[in-house]
CSV table of C-alpha atoms in Angstrom, one decimal:
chain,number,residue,atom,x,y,z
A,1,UNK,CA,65.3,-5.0,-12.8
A,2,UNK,CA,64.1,-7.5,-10.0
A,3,UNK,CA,63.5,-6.6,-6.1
A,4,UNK,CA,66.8,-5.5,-4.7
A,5,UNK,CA,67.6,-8.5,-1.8
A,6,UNK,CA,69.6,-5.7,0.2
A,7,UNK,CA,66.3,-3.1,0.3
A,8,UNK,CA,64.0,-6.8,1.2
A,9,UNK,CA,66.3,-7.3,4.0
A,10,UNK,CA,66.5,-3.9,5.4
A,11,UNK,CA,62.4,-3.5,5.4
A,12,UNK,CA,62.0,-6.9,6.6
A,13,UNK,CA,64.4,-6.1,9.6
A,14,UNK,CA,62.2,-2.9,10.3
A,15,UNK,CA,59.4,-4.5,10.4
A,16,UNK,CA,60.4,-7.1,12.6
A,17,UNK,CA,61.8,-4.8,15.2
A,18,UNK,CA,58.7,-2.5,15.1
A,19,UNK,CA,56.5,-5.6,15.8
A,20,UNK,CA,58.6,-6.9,18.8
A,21,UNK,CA,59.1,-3.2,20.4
A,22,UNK,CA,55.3,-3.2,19.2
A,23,UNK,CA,54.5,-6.5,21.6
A,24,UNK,CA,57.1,-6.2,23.9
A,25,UNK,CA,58.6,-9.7,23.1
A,26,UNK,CA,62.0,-11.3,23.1
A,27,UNK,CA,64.3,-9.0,24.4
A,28,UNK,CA,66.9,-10.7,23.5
A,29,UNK,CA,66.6,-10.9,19.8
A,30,UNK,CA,65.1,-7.2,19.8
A,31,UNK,CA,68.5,-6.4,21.1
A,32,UNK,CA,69.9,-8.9,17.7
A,33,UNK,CA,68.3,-7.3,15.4
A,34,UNK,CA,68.5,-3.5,17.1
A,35,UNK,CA,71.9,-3.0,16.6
A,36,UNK,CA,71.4,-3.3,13.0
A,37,UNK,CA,68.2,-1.4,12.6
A,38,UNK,CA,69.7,1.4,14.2
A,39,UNK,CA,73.5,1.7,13.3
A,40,UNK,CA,72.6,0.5,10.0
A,41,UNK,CA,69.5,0.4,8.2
A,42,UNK,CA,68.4,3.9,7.7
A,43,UNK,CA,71.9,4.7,6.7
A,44,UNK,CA,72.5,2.4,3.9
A,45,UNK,CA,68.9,3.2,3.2
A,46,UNK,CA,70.2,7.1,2.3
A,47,UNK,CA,73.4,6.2,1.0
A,48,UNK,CA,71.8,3.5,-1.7
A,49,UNK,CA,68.6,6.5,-2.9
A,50,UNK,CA,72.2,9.0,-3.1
A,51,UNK,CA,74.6,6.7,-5.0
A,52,UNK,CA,72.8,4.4,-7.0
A,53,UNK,CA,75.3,3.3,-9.0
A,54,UNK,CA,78.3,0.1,-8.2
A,55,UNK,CA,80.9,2.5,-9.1
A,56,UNK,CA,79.7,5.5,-7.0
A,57,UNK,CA,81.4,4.4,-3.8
A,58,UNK,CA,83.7,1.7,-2.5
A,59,UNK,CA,82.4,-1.0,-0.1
A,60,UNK,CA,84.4,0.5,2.7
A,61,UNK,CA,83.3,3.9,2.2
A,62,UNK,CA,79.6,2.9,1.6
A,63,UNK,CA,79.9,1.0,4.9
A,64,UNK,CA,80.8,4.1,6.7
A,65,UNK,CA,78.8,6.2,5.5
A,66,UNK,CA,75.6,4.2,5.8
A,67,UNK,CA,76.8,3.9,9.8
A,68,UNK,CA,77.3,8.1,10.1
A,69,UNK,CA,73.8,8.7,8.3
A,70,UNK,CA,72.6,6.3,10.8
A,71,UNK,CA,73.3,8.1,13.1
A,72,UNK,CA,72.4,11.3,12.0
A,73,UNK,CA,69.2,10.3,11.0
A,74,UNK,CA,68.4,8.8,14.7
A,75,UNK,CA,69.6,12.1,16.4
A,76,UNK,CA,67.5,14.2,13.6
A,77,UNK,CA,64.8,12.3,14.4
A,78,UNK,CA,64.8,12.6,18.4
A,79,UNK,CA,65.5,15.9,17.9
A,80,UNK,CA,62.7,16.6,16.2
A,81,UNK,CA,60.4,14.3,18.1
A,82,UNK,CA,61.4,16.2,21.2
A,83,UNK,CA,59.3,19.0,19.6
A,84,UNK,CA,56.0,17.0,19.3
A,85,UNK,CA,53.5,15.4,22.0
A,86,UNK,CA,55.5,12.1,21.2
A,87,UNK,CA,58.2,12.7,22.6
A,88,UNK,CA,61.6,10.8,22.2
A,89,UNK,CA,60.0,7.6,23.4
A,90,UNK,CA,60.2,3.8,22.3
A,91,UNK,CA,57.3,3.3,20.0
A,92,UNK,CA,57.6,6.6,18.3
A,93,UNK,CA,61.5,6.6,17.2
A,94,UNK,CA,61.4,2.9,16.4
A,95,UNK,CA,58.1,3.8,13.8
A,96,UNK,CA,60.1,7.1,12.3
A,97,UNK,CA,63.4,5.0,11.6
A,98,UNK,CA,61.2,2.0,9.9
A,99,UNK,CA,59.4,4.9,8.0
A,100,UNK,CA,62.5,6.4,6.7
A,101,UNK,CA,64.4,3.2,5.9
A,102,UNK,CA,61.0,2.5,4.0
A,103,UNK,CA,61.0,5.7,2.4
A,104,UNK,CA,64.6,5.8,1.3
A,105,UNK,CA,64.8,2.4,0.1
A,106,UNK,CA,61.4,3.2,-2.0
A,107,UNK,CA,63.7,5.7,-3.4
A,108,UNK,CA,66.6,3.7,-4.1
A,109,UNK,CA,64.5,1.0,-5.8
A,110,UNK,CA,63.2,3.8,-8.3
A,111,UNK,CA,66.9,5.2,-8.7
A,112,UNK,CA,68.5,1.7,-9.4
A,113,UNK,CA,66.2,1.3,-12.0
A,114,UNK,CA,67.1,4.1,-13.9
A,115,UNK,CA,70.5,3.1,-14.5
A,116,UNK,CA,71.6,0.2,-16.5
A,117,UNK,CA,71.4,-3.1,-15.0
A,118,UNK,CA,75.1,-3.8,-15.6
A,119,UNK,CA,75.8,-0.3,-13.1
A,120,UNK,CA,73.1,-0.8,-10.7
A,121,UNK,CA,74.4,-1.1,-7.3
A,122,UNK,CA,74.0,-4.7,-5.8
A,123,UNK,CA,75.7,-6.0,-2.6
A,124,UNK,CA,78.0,-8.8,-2.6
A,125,UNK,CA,80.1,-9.6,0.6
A,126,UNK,CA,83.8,-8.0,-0.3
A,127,UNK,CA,86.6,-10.6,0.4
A,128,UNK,CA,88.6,-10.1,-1.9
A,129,UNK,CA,89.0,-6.2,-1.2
A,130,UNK,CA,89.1,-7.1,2.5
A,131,UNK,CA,91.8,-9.5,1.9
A,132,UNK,CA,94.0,-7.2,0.4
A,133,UNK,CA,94.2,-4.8,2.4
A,134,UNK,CA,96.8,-3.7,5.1
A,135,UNK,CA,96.8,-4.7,8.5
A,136,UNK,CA,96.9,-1.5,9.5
A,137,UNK,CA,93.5,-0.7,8.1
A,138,UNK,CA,92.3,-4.0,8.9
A,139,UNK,CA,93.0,-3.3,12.6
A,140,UNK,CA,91.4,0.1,12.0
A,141,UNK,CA,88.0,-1.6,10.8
A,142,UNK,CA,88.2,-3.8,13.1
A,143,UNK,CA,88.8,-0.8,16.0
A,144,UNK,CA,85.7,0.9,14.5
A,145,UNK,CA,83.5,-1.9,14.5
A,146,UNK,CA,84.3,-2.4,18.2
A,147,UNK,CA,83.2,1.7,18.8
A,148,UNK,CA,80.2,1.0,16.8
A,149,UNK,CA,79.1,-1.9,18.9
A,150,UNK,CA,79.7,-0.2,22.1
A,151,UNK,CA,78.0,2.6,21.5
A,152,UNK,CA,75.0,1.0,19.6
A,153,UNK,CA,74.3,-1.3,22.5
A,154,UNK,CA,73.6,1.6,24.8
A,155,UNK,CA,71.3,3.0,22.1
A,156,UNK,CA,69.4,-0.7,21.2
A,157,UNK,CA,68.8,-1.5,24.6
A,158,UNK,CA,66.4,2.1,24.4
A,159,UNK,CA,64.7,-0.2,21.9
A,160,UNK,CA,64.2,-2.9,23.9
A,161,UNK,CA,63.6,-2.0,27.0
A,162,UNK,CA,60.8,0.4,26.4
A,163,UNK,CA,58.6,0.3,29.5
A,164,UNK,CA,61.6,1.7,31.5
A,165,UNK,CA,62.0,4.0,29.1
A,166,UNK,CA,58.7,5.9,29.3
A,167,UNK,CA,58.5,6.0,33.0
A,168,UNK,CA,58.9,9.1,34.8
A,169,UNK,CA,57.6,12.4,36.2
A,170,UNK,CA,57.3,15.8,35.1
A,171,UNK,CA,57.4,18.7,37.2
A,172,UNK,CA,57.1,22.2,36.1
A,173,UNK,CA,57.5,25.9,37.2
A,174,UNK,CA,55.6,28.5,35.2
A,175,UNK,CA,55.6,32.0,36.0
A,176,UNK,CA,53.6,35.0,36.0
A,177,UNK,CA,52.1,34.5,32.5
A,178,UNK,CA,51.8,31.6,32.5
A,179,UNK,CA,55.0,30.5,30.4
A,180,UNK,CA,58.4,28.8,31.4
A,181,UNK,CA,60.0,32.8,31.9
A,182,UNK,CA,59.4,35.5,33.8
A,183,UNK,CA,60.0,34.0,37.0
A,184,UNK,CA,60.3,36.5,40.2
A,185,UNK,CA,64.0,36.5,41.2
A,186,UNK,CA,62.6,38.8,44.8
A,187,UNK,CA,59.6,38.8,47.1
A,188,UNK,CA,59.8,41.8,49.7
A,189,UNK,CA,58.7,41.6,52.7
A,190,UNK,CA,55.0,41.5,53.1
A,191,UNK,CA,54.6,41.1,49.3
A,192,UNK,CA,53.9,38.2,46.7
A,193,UNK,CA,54.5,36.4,43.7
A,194,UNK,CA,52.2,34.6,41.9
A,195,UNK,CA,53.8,31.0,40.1
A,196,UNK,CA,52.2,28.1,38.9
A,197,UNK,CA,53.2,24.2,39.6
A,198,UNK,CA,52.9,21.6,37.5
A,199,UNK,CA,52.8,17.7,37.9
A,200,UNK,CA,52.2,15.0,35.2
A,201,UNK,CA,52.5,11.7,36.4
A,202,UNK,CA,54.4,9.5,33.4
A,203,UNK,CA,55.0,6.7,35.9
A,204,UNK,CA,52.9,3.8,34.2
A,205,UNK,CA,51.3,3.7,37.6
A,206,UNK,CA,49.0,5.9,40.5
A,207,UNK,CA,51.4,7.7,42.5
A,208,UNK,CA,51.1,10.0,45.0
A,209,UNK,CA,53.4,13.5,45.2
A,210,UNK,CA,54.0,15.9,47.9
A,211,UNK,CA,55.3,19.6,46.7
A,212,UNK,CA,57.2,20.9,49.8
A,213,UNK,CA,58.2,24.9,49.6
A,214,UNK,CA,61.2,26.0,51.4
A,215,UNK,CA,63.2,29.1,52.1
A,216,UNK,CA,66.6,28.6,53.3
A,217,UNK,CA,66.3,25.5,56.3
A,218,UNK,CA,62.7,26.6,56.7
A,219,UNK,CA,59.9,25.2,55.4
A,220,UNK,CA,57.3,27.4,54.5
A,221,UNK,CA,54.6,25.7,52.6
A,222,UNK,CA,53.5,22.3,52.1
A,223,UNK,CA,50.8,20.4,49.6
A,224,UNK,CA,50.2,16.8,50.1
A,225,UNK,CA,48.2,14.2,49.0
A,226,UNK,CA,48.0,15.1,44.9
A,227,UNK,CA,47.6,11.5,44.1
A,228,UNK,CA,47.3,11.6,40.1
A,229,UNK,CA,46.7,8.2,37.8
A,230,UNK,CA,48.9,7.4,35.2
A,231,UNK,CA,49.1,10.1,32.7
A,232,UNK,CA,46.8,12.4,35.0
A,233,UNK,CA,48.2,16.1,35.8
A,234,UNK,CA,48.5,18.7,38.2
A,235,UNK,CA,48.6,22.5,38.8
């Protein structure tokens, strides 16, 4: 059985957006050939390795479910990048989703092949079902579509906007033992409480902070002057 055109496409759209997110050039078609990538590509990826054969699923249904994995997939994998020194930045989601459409659409290649030619999946654009049916469900597709689109732009333009992305600053209370809990809810009178601050400066530039301590309108403790380089920290 020859090179599936479909799995070509989706690979070759990965690695084109991984090598413009990679350079940081031409926004605009990043944001072209996001919106696929993302709503689509890992999705159909799944849904080709899980239903290999033609008569498995409908166009329609395959359409739909490729767009739901898609977006499971994404949120699976921020999730789970939120757990690692990654983080759920640009370069790191972009490379997971390219790996898993690559992976999945490895697996759907192998899985194709072990089915008769004659029942292999292979895509072919669905006029003919589209024409026939209702206008009701046309309108409903069309509805859908509309969702996607909206919603997928607010995701691609992560994708393609990923200095702004990565840019911020991260401040941080520990307590006692040195772990986010365990912080002192009292201080008597005369007494104290030992807490740790933290600053790490994500900014893509030097900054300068200023931690400023206050107890009701009063302000009882001031540091100034922690002027930390790009990914420098504090505490």
């Amino acid at each position: 059985m020859k090179a599936s055109p479909d799995l070509l496409v989706l690979n070759g759209l990965s690695a084109a957006v991984l090598l413009l997110v990679s350079l940081q050039i031409g926004s605009g078609l990043r944001l072209a050939l996001a919106l696929p990538f993302i709503l689509f590509s890992p999705g159909y990826a799944i849904a080709s390795a899980l239903f290999p054969r033609r008569a498995d699923l409908g166009w329609v249904e395959r359409a739909f479910l490729s767009v739901g994995l898609s977006f499971a997939s994404t949120s699976v994998i921020g999730l789970l990048l939120n757990f690692t020194p990654l983080g759920i930045s640009v370069y790191p989601v972009t490379a997971s989703l390219a790996a898993l459409t690559l992976a999945f659409s490895a697996a759907s290649a192998r899985r194709r092949r072990a089915v008769p030619p004659e029942d292999a999946f292979s895509p072919s654009l669905p006029l003919d079902a589209f024409r026939r049916l209702g206008r009701n469900d046309k309108l409903a597709l069309a509805s859908a579509g509309a969702a996607l689109l909206l919603v997928g732009d607010a995701t691609a333009a992560f994708v393609c906007t990923p200095g702004a992305a990565e840019r911020f600053t991260e401040f941080y209370i520990l307590g006692p033992g040195g772990m986010a809990e365990g912080y002192p809810a009292t201080v008597g009178n005369g007494g104290g409480q030992t807490i740790t601050i933290g600053i790490n400066n994500h900014e893509g530039a030097p900054a300068t902070y200023s931690v400023i301590v206050r107890l009701g309108n009063s302000t009882i403790g001031t540091i100034g002057g922690i002027a930390l380089a790009d990914g420098e920290g504090w505490a």
